[in-house]
Every structure is written in structure tokens, then in C-alpha cells.
Amino acid sequence: MKQNLFVYNTLTRKKEEFKPLNAPHVGMYVCGPTVYSDVHMGNCRTYISFDLIFRYLQHLGYKVRYVRNVTDAGHLEGDADEGEDKITKKAKLEKLEPMEVVQQYTVGFREVMKTFNTLPPSIEPTATGHIIEQIEMVKGILDKGLAYEVDGSVYFDVEKYNNSQDYGVLSGRNLEDMLNNTRTLGGQDEKHGKLDFALWIKAKPEHLMKWPSPWSVGFPGWHLECSAMSHKYLGDQFDIHGGGLDLVPTHHTNEIAQNMACCGKNPARYWVHTNMLTVNGQKMSKSLGNSFLPHELFSGNNHILSKGYSPMMVRFFMLQAHYRSTLDFGNEAMEASEKGFKRLMNALSLLDGLKTNSSTEVEIQPLIDRCYEAMNDDFNSPVLIAELFEASRIINSVHDNKLKIDSKNLELLKNMMHTFVFDVLGLKDEQTENDDLPKIMDFIVDLRNEAKVNKDYATSDKIRNGLQQIGFQLKDGKEGTTWSKA
Ligand code: AMP
Ligand code: ZN
């Protein structure tokens, strides 16, 4: 392990040395998307930030079990216990089965995540796949006397819980404060207290997704799935729990209360929160109507943008801000970032052709140490990128014969650039990728031609159909076979 990693913990409001419960194993849970619409760039920022954290922990040698759920039931419109289920509403609107909505947006989410080169989590559990675990958790909380049933619905008793525990431990707010600043919402008359929240909700007849339980045919409260699934896959207590900062006051506060009530432990030792992507200083959100979809950004097809940006460029733009700072989305900032990204990729392309000298005028080890220092300081990617720009300057100077480097230092430099740019920041050189594609496609077309000459039509059809399935069209003409991407 390279030096010691420090992580900002929302729970203690300070940076703390990262000491996993069970090194080299690390358990990390991140709240996933509610799959009722396309993920916007704000959501993407949060998942790219946790991808950076996942990658760096793995780079340090930790064996990370990264659990990121998919919310496919239970998340109501108002983010509280009122309104319709977001997925059901969409399903009715589009005359689809709720599970068709779920499938469409889960697949879309995974595609977007892949485009941004984020690594898949170790487990992606769904709320609907864990109804039994959630019911068991409700029973556990009822057994402890910290929840009550009213007409088929079950609510968490916040004030009673707060008698022995600190309900506001994560947000740093006290109960009085919260009680005074919470408005009473409609549909809450069943609740004993203003802050109480639903663990199980009795379904109205028109509700589409519902399950039998000891209390009613209904569905779980939104906060419950994360408590139940993190507990199932990571145990009573694990290392990191993450999500966007907007989840602190309610969703994560309630998750802690549920796990404490049921299992006696705060589920995570380090609570890590990403800050918001903003547009003109305002949080990007679907309900405010200021959200950008990834494909609008790639194509430039949005009134705020003057042109499109490539996925890796967007990832780089995101990583140029620290995950705990807000990041404002705009043309100028994107353009400045694009220049930097090109500079970095250009330096990388020069690396292999650099000539070495018997002596060196530059030492790379201190630069490598500074890269680790940056990442060990709460995953400080902007400082890391500044060090990588310094490395790019060195590469350009050696390339222009203005600086001498020996083979040992060049080896260190190559290693450092590959490690931090590709493995840790998770960037890809889109240029070389595109350069390689025609060569690969020509090779496949040759293979197919060979099969046809040998009258092995089964193979030649398999190649054509297989390519078609992943979006490539082959066309046989007089001049031979040509290919195109749909
Ligand atoms: P949701 O699908 O609304 O539950 O959100 C999924 C994740 O995206 C949560 O962790 C949110 O905190 C996060 N998120 C939502 N809006 C933004 C934003 N504007 N910037 C960064 N993260 C966001
Ligand atoms: Zn959650």
C-alpha cells in the first residue's frame, strides 16, 4: 500500500485515515439510480466519482466488493411517503408493464456507465429481488419496538428511536431543529410523528407493484431496500457507504436509523458523499428541468452547448473537480477542459517514441509520490491531474530534445502515466481506439471472405449476423465487402 489513504467522513465531518474492517477486503455500498427515466449528467457525476474511488482502492491492492443497487420499486414521486411510485407512473403513461420500464432504463443506465468507462460493480441488487429481506427487516424493527403498524402500513418511530440514539448523527442536525423545519405533508395522518417514515406501505387498489406481507398487500418504503441489501451483501457493518450529498438529510439518515434499530450498528464506518453537478449554480435535476442527458452532450444537441464532447472528455471534465466540490456545467469550462485533455492524450502518444540518454536531467519518483499524495488526500483528482500535466510538460521537453531522461526514469514515467491516466482516472485514448477499429474490421471481413471462398456459409453468416447485433452492417458489392456502423 502506498502511504496512507485519508477519506472525508460525513459522519465525523473530518478526513480520517482509511482503515478497512477486514483488510485487504473492502465493502462499499453506493445508492444506485431509480430506473424510471434516463440518467442525467448529475447522476453520472456521482457514479463516475465512485468509480474513481473503486478504481483507486483496487489499485492500492484492496479487494473491493462494490454493491450498487437498482431502485425498481418503492421510490415515490415526492421522495417521501406520498404520491405514486415513479416507475408505475411511467408505466401507466407509456402503457407498459412496470418491469418493461425498469428493463429499458436499467439497460440504458448500464450503457451510459460503459460509455463513461466506469467499471461494473461487484453486485447490482434490485429492490424487487429483495422483498423478503425487506419484510424481515421490518419485522426486526417492529420487534425492537421502534416501528408501529397503522391499517396495513408500518412506520418508523423517529422520536422513540431518538430517545436512545441520535437520529441526526449524519446530518449534524438535532431533532428539535428537524421537527421545527419539517412541514407536514398530505397523506401523513397515519403517522404518529412528523419525521416518521414508511417501512411498508399498504397498496391502493390501482397500485401495480405489490407483494403480500404480514401487514398488507403492499410495497416497501424507499429507504428500506438499501438497508436490507447492504446488510445482506456486506454484513452488519462495512467500510464505505456512498451517494450524492442530497441523500444525507433523509435517505441516508433513515438508512442509518433502520440498520441501527434492526441490527444495532451504523452500517458504514465511512460515509462518503459527492457534491452536485450544477447548471448556472442550480442543482441539475430532472424536476427542475435543467438536466442534460449524456447523448445530448456527446452530440451537442442542446441549447446550452455550442458543440458536442466525447465521453472521455466529459469524464475528464468531471474529474478535474474534486468530488466534494460543486461543479458547474457550461461551455467555457468544458472547452478549457477539452484543451487540457487533448494535451494529456498528446503527451501519452509521444511516450513510446521518446529517446533516452545515459544521464538524466529529471527525476520522476518525486512526481509519482506527489500523485499518490493527491489521491491519498481524499481522492483529490484535480491535484492528480495537475501533476499529470507536469508529467506532460516533461514528456514534451524530452520529445523536443530540450530535456534529457535516462531509461530508468523513462520507465517510471511510462508506468506512472499508464497507471494514473488509464487505471486510476479510468480514461481511454479515444483516438487510438478509433484508429484501431478499421484494422480490426478489415481483419473480420477477410475472415468472412475466406469462409465464403471455402463455402463455409454457416460461419460467414454467423460473422455477419453477429456484427449486426452489435451495430455493424456489412454490405457485399462489386468492389468487395464494406462495413458501416449504425
Ligand atoms: P436518483 O436516481 O434520483 O435516486 O439519483 C441517483 C444518484 O444521483 C443519487 O446518489 C443522487 O444523489 C445523485 N444525483 C442526483 N442529482 C445529482 C446532481 N445534480 N449532481 C450529482 N449527483 C446527483
Ligand atoms: Zn440508498
XYZ file of C-alpha atoms and ligand atoms in Angstrom:
510
model
C 0.000 0.000 0.000
C 1.374 3.373 -0.986
C 1.300 5.596 2.132
C -1.914 6.121 3.999
C -5.228 6.998 2.469
C -7.381 9.669 4.104
C -11.094 9.884 3.405
C -13.533 12.633 4.346
C -16.231 11.098 6.505
C -19.590 12.929 6.537
C -20.328 11.185 9.838
C -17.447 12.818 11.714
C -17.120 15.828 9.416
C -13.384 15.328 9.041
C -10.796 13.492 6.985
C -9.884 10.219 8.625
C -7.300 7.595 7.875
C -8.936 4.772 5.946
C -8.696 1.564 7.947
C -10.860 -1.215 6.498
C -12.574 -3.532 8.966
C -11.228 -6.591 7.210
C -8.232 -5.636 5.067
C -7.473 -6.443 2.306
C -11.239 -6.681 1.832
C -13.289 -3.521 1.480
C -17.081 -3.363 1.402
C -18.595 -0.398 -0.414
C -22.284 0.331 -0.980
C -23.479 3.143 -3.263
C -27.119 4.083 -3.770
C -27.998 3.406 -7.382
C -30.466 5.045 -9.746
C -34.248 4.846 -9.754
C -34.836 3.388 -13.182
C -37.897 5.295 -14.376
C -36.111 7.667 -16.763
C -32.739 8.247 -18.407
C -29.927 9.098 -16.022
C -28.829 12.717 -16.373
C -25.312 14.085 -16.159
C -25.717 14.859 -12.438
C -26.355 11.196 -11.683
C -23.418 10.317 -13.918
C -21.129 12.622 -11.955
C -21.878 10.741 -8.753
C -21.242 7.323 -10.318
C -18.058 8.487 -12.060
C -16.806 9.774 -8.682
C -17.421 6.411 -7.032
C -15.802 4.692 -9.990
C -12.672 6.733 -9.271
C -12.824 5.628 -5.630
C -13.422 1.981 -6.612
C -10.524 2.058 -9.066
C -8.114 3.684 -6.633
C -8.945 1.270 -3.810
C -8.334 -1.618 -6.188
C -5.101 -0.034 -7.352
C -3.952 0.113 -3.737
C -4.447 -3.636 -3.575
C -7.788 -3.819 -1.775
C -10.269 -6.482 -2.798
C -13.398 -4.394 -3.059
C -16.943 -5.739 -3.008
C -18.778 -2.839 -4.591
C -22.565 -3.073 -4.267
C -24.700 -0.570 -6.174
C -28.429 -1.175 -6.145
C -31.047 -0.548 -8.794
C -34.211 1.018 -7.372
C -37.002 -0.654 -9.311
C -39.841 -0.220 -6.797
C -40.829 1.804 -3.758
C -39.478 5.228 -4.755
C -42.498 7.527 -4.645
C -42.862 10.767 -6.567
C -42.274 13.231 -3.751
C -39.208 11.306 -2.477
C -41.326 10.919 0.673
C -44.224 8.621 1.521
C -46.732 10.272 -0.758
C -47.627 10.229 -4.412
C -47.383 7.470 -6.916
C -44.497 5.077 -7.456
C -42.209 6.735 -10.032
C -41.934 3.561 -12.107
C -45.637 2.742 -12.002
C -46.480 6.270 -13.101
C -44.206 5.987 -16.118
C -45.584 2.532 -16.943
C -49.163 3.820 -16.961
C -48.185 6.815 -19.055
C -46.500 4.673 -21.681
C -48.877 1.712 -21.395
C -46.076 -0.626 -20.423
C -45.523 -3.198 -17.715
C -43.557 -1.600 -14.835
C -40.857 -4.209 -15.450
C -40.578 -3.061 -19.070
C -39.853 0.440 -17.802
C -37.323 -0.993 -15.373
C -35.630 -3.056 -18.072
C -35.449 -0.181 -20.551
C -33.817 2.250 -18.141
C -31.586 -0.315 -16.446
C -30.138 -1.291 -19.815
C -29.812 2.400 -20.723
C -28.067 3.166 -17.442
C -25.554 0.345 -17.929
C -24.834 1.501 -21.472
C -24.171 5.045 -20.280
C -21.933 3.785 -17.495
C -19.968 1.742 -20.027
C -19.629 4.726 -22.333
C -18.024 6.621 -19.464
C -15.724 3.640 -18.872
C -16.958 3.034 -15.328
C -16.304 -0.470 -14.046
C -19.342 -2.614 -13.274
C -19.985 -3.052 -9.543
C -19.498 -6.493 -7.987
C -23.232 -6.832 -7.271
C -26.203 -4.823 -8.601
C -29.147 -5.967 -6.486
C -32.687 -4.795 -7.142
C -35.362 -3.768 -4.654
C -37.939 -6.130 -6.194
C -35.489 -9.021 -5.870
C -35.197 -8.448 -2.107
C -38.764 -8.070 -0.864
C -38.362 -10.959 1.594
C -35.221 -9.426 3.119
C -37.036 -6.118 3.468
C -40.025 -7.715 5.159
C -37.638 -9.459 7.567
C -36.040 -6.132 8.386
C -39.419 -4.524 9.099
C -40.175 -7.424 11.464
C -36.823 -6.873 13.195
C -37.538 -3.169 13.717
C -41.087 -3.912 14.961
C -39.630 -6.468 17.401
C -37.393 -3.764 18.851
C -40.450 -1.597 19.390
C -39.187 1.126 17.082
C -41.930 0.897 14.479
C -45.714 0.722 14.558
C -48.434 -0.522 12.259
C -51.440 1.513 11.178
C -54.009 -0.062 8.886
C -51.586 -2.274 6.987
C -48.740 0.233 6.759
C -45.701 0.237 9.048
C -43.877 3.403 10.110
C -40.539 4.002 11.799
C -40.929 5.830 15.118
C -38.245 8.512 14.843
C -38.837 10.244 18.169
C -38.765 6.985 20.112
C -35.576 5.958 18.304
C -34.032 9.299 19.106
C -34.532 8.667 22.839
C -31.664 6.195 22.766
C -29.857 7.091 19.511
C -29.007 10.254 17.645
C -31.311 10.352 14.607
C -29.431 13.349 13.167
C -25.980 11.797 13.557
C -25.195 12.080 9.834
C -26.621 15.495 9.053
C -25.432 17.035 12.330
C -28.917 18.395 13.000
C -30.834 17.854 16.202
C -34.324 16.504 16.387
C -35.920 19.743 17.645
C -34.480 21.544 14.679
C -35.705 18.950 12.250
C -39.171 18.850 13.782
C -39.466 22.634 13.558
C -38.329 22.719 9.969
C -40.396 19.907 8.559
C -43.710 20.665 7.022
C -46.499 18.161 7.471
C -47.189 16.556 4.152
C -50.533 15.353 2.895
C -51.263 11.661 3.380
C -49.355 11.602 6.637
C -52.267 11.444 9.052
C -51.439 7.836 9.913
C -48.058 8.830 11.271
C -47.510 9.488 14.964
C -44.725 11.980 14.353
C -43.824 14.409 11.584
C -40.459 12.756 10.922
C -41.719 9.173 10.930
C -41.236 7.414 7.622
C -42.773 4.367 5.983
C -41.131 0.955 6.147
C -44.074 -0.792 4.482
C -46.926 0.878 2.611
C -50.323 -0.695 2.047
C -51.028 -0.565 -1.675
C -54.019 1.270 -3.045
C -56.041 -0.897 -5.482
C -54.600 0.897 -8.529
C -51.018 0.301 -7.418
C -49.330 -2.121 -9.830
C -46.285 -3.409 -7.954
C -47.297 -5.008 -4.665
C -46.437 -8.019 -2.570
C -48.051 -9.911 0.321
C -46.668 -9.248 3.788
C -47.794 -9.850 7.389
C -49.358 -6.362 7.399
C -50.949 -5.930 3.977
C -50.504 -6.399 0.281
C -48.170 -3.510 -0.306
C -44.649 -2.441 -1.054
C -41.523 -1.410 0.883
C -40.576 2.181 1.721
C -37.804 3.582 -0.443
C -35.143 3.785 2.295
C -35.580 0.178 3.317
C -34.130 -1.501 0.236
C -30.665 -0.031 0.776
C -30.611 -1.080 4.442
C -31.731 -4.605 3.590
C -29.441 -5.105 0.612
C -26.307 -3.571 2.115
C -26.887 -5.784 5.153
C -27.381 -8.884 3.045
C -24.258 -8.465 0.930
C -21.894 -6.569 3.229
C -23.000 -7.511 6.751
C -23.898 -5.601 9.924
C -21.150 -3.104 9.283
C -18.969 -2.396 6.273
C -16.441 0.207 5.197
C -17.873 2.801 2.802
C -21.415 3.928 2.102
C -21.797 6.474 -0.661
C -24.212 8.552 -2.647
C -24.914 12.149 -3.599
C -24.910 14.819 -0.900
C -28.646 15.335 -1.406
C -29.241 11.911 0.152
C -27.810 12.908 3.565
C -30.792 14.548 5.317
C -33.389 11.898 4.564
C -32.415 8.750 2.685
C -29.113 8.075 4.415
C -30.318 9.391 7.770
C -33.181 6.903 7.581
C -30.943 4.094 6.393
C -28.749 4.524 9.468
C -31.814 4.567 11.743
C -33.169 1.356 10.169
C -29.885 -0.545 10.434
C -29.255 0.686 13.969
C -32.756 -0.295 15.009
C -32.650 -3.695 13.394
C -29.034 -4.739 13.743
C -27.537 -2.429 16.383
C -24.844 -0.875 14.204
C -24.362 2.127 11.978
C -23.996 0.183 8.724
C -20.932 2.032 7.430
C -17.827 3.415 9.064
C -17.109 5.998 6.354
C -19.999 7.882 4.814
C -18.819 9.419 1.553
C -20.853 11.985 -0.357
C -20.367 13.530 -3.762
C -21.321 17.111 -4.409
C -23.781 18.247 -7.023
C -23.363 18.969 -10.676
C -24.993 22.355 -11.180
C -26.226 24.455 -14.095
C -25.877 28.203 -13.504
C -25.368 27.403 -9.845
C -28.536 25.342 -9.523
C -28.549 21.604 -8.845
C -29.079 19.626 -12.026
C -32.283 17.694 -11.566
C -34.995 16.230 -13.651
C -37.735 18.006 -11.736
C -36.134 21.449 -12.236
C -35.999 20.795 -15.967
C -32.323 21.769 -16.226
C -30.924 18.296 -16.706
C -28.725 17.155 -19.540
C -28.711 13.678 -20.916
C -25.393 12.093 -21.856
C -26.292 11.733 -25.536
C -27.165 15.454 -25.757
C -23.695 16.193 -24.505
C -21.993 13.841 -26.947
C -23.929 15.201 -29.927
C -24.022 18.838 -28.774
C -27.758 18.742 -29.335
C -28.824 21.078 -26.529
C -29.443 24.825 -26.462
C -26.693 25.483 -23.859
C -23.980 23.711 -25.846
C -22.168 25.073 -28.875
C -20.805 21.632 -29.819
C -20.562 18.012 -28.699
C -17.960 16.493 -26.400
C -16.643 12.945 -26.355
C -17.410 10.670 -23.383
C -13.802 10.575 -22.210
C -13.562 14.316 -22.457
C -16.668 14.616 -20.263
C -15.222 12.150 -17.763
C -12.021 14.177 -17.676
C -14.032 17.374 -17.121
C -15.777 15.751 -14.158
C -12.538 14.509 -12.635
C -10.941 17.936 -12.904
C -13.150 18.942 -9.978
C -12.851 17.326 -6.562
C -15.829 15.072 -5.857
C -16.778 17.142 -2.774
C -16.908 20.456 -4.671
C -19.845 21.516 -6.730
C -19.150 21.518 -10.438
C -20.905 23.941 -12.720
C -21.695 22.776 -16.168
C -21.046 25.176 -19.014
C -19.483 25.642 -22.429
C -16.444 27.648 -21.360
C -15.400 25.257 -18.636
C -15.887 22.305 -20.984
C -13.792 23.919 -23.693
C -10.934 24.707 -21.309
C -11.067 21.153 -20.082
C -11.033 19.786 -23.617
C -7.750 21.568 -24.319
C -6.217 20.003 -21.219
C -7.495 16.561 -22.131
C -6.002 16.801 -25.618
C -2.690 17.953 -24.148
C -2.615 14.937 -21.859
C -3.526 12.467 -24.606
C -0.989 14.028 -26.937
C 1.757 13.611 -24.343
C 0.744 9.975 -23.883
C 1.051 9.336 -27.612
C 4.622 10.667 -27.569
C 5.723 8.430 -24.677
C 6.670 5.346 -26.680
C 8.801 7.269 -29.145
C 10.942 9.109 -26.545
C 14.696 8.652 -26.753
C 16.730 8.001 -23.643
C 20.097 9.360 -22.622
C 22.901 7.957 -20.452
C 22.288 10.717 -17.937
C 19.074 12.311 -16.686
C 18.053 15.897 -16.018
C 14.774 14.897 -14.452
C 13.793 12.600 -11.558
C 10.343 11.043 -11.856
C 9.976 9.417 -8.420
C 9.087 12.688 -6.606
C 6.359 13.265 -9.200
C 4.960 9.778 -8.617
C 4.993 10.400 -4.860
C 3.003 13.582 -5.395
C 0.403 11.668 -7.468
C -0.116 9.263 -4.577
C -0.190 12.147 -2.112
C -3.002 13.732 -4.132
C -5.084 10.571 -4.318
C -4.411 9.700 -0.688
C -5.744 13.100 0.272
C -9.405 12.155 -0.095
C -9.124 11.118 -3.771
C -8.014 14.554 -4.927
C -8.250 14.034 -8.689
C -7.774 17.721 -9.706
C -4.407 17.822 -7.926
C -3.513 14.482 -9.507
C -4.389 15.886 -12.954
C -2.183 18.941 -12.283
C 0.709 16.524 -11.606
C -0.092 14.674 -14.826
C 0.122 17.990 -16.700
C 3.558 18.434 -15.153
C 4.476 14.982 -16.476
C 3.130 16.025 -19.902
C 5.426 19.070 -19.874
C 8.374 16.759 -19.172
C 7.332 14.422 -21.998
C 7.089 17.329 -24.454
C 10.504 18.706 -23.398
C 12.165 15.307 -23.837
C 10.430 14.935 -27.180
C 11.765 18.356 -28.302
C 15.276 17.406 -27.126
C 15.203 20.147 -24.515
C 15.487 17.749 -21.585
C 17.473 14.544 -21.076
C 15.999 11.452 -19.476
C 17.646 8.084 -18.762
C 15.972 4.712 -19.310
C 15.197 4.146 -15.618
C 13.334 7.447 -15.331
C 11.575 6.959 -18.660
C 10.317 3.593 -17.467
C 8.991 5.237 -14.302
C 7.334 7.957 -16.353
C 5.613 5.480 -18.671
C 4.407 3.431 -15.767
C 3.134 6.436 -13.903
C 1.206 7.808 -16.876
C -0.436 4.473 -17.670
C -1.284 3.771 -14.056
C -2.837 7.116 -13.232
C -4.410 8.069 -16.557
C -5.862 4.686 -17.509
C -6.176 2.576 -14.335
C -6.969 5.232 -11.723
C -8.705 8.035 -13.639
C -10.258 5.455 -15.954
C -9.635 7.471 -19.124
C -9.209 5.909 -22.541
C -7.441 7.256 -25.544
C -10.391 7.565 -27.913
C -8.120 8.434 -30.820
C -6.181 5.165 -30.799
C -9.378 3.243 -30.225
C -10.858 4.741 -33.360
C -7.626 4.195 -35.264
C -7.642 0.513 -34.454
C -11.245 -0.135 -35.410
C -10.825 -0.121 -39.210
C -7.931 -2.556 -38.938
C -9.970 -4.899 -36.760
C -12.974 -4.653 -39.067
C -10.849 -5.342 -42.164
C -9.491 -8.415 -40.441
C -13.000 -9.697 -39.648
C -14.194 -9.007 -43.216
C -11.199 -11.016 -44.507
C -12.104 -13.916 -42.234
C -15.642 -13.868 -43.585
C -14.445 -13.774 -47.191
C -12.243 -16.756 -46.510
C -15.218 -18.646 -45.081
C -17.271 -17.810 -48.180
C -14.499 -18.996 -50.522
C -14.452 -22.264 -48.536
C -18.250 -22.465 -48.895
C -18.496 -22.349 -45.099
C -21.682 -20.280 -45.206
C -22.587 -21.070 -41.617
C -19.500 -19.192 -40.417
C -19.840 -16.326 -42.863
C -23.491 -15.793 -41.818
C -22.558 -16.039 -38.169
C -19.999 -13.271 -38.618
C -22.439 -11.026 -40.482
C -25.297 -11.568 -38.029
C -23.031 -11.246 -35.008
C -21.708 -7.899 -36.251
C -25.234 -6.747 -36.995
C -26.243 -7.441 -33.425
C -23.561 -5.119 -32.100
C -24.407 -2.398 -34.596
C -22.153 -3.059 -37.600
C -23.545 -3.566 -41.107
C -21.685 -5.490 -43.813
C -22.512 -4.789 -47.454
C -21.346 -7.061 -50.277
C -20.785 -5.154 -53.522
C -18.830 -5.378 -56.765
C -15.817 -3.810 -55.124
C -15.862 -6.283 -52.269
C -17.353 -6.047 -48.799
C -17.719 -2.735 -46.996
C -18.797 -2.116 -43.405
C -20.568 0.684 -41.597
C -21.629 1.406 -38.037
C -25.331 2.000 -37.422
P -31.787 9.181 -8.083
O -31.951 8.311 -9.298
O -32.564 10.457 -8.122
O -32.018 8.388 -6.802
O -30.259 9.658 -8.039
C -29.189 8.780 -8.208
C -27.919 9.379 -7.634
O -27.545 10.572 -8.334
C -28.014 9.778 -6.161
O -26.828 9.364 -5.499
C -28.106 11.282 -6.199
O -27.561 11.861 -5.039
C -27.250 11.610 -7.405
N -27.568 12.928 -8.009
C -28.784 13.415 -8.348
N -28.667 14.661 -8.883
C -27.348 14.959 -8.885
C -26.569 16.103 -9.306
N -27.138 17.170 -9.845
N -25.218 16.050 -9.150
C -24.627 14.938 -8.612
N -25.300 13.853 -8.199
C -26.641 13.839 -8.331
Zn -29.877 4.105 -0.897
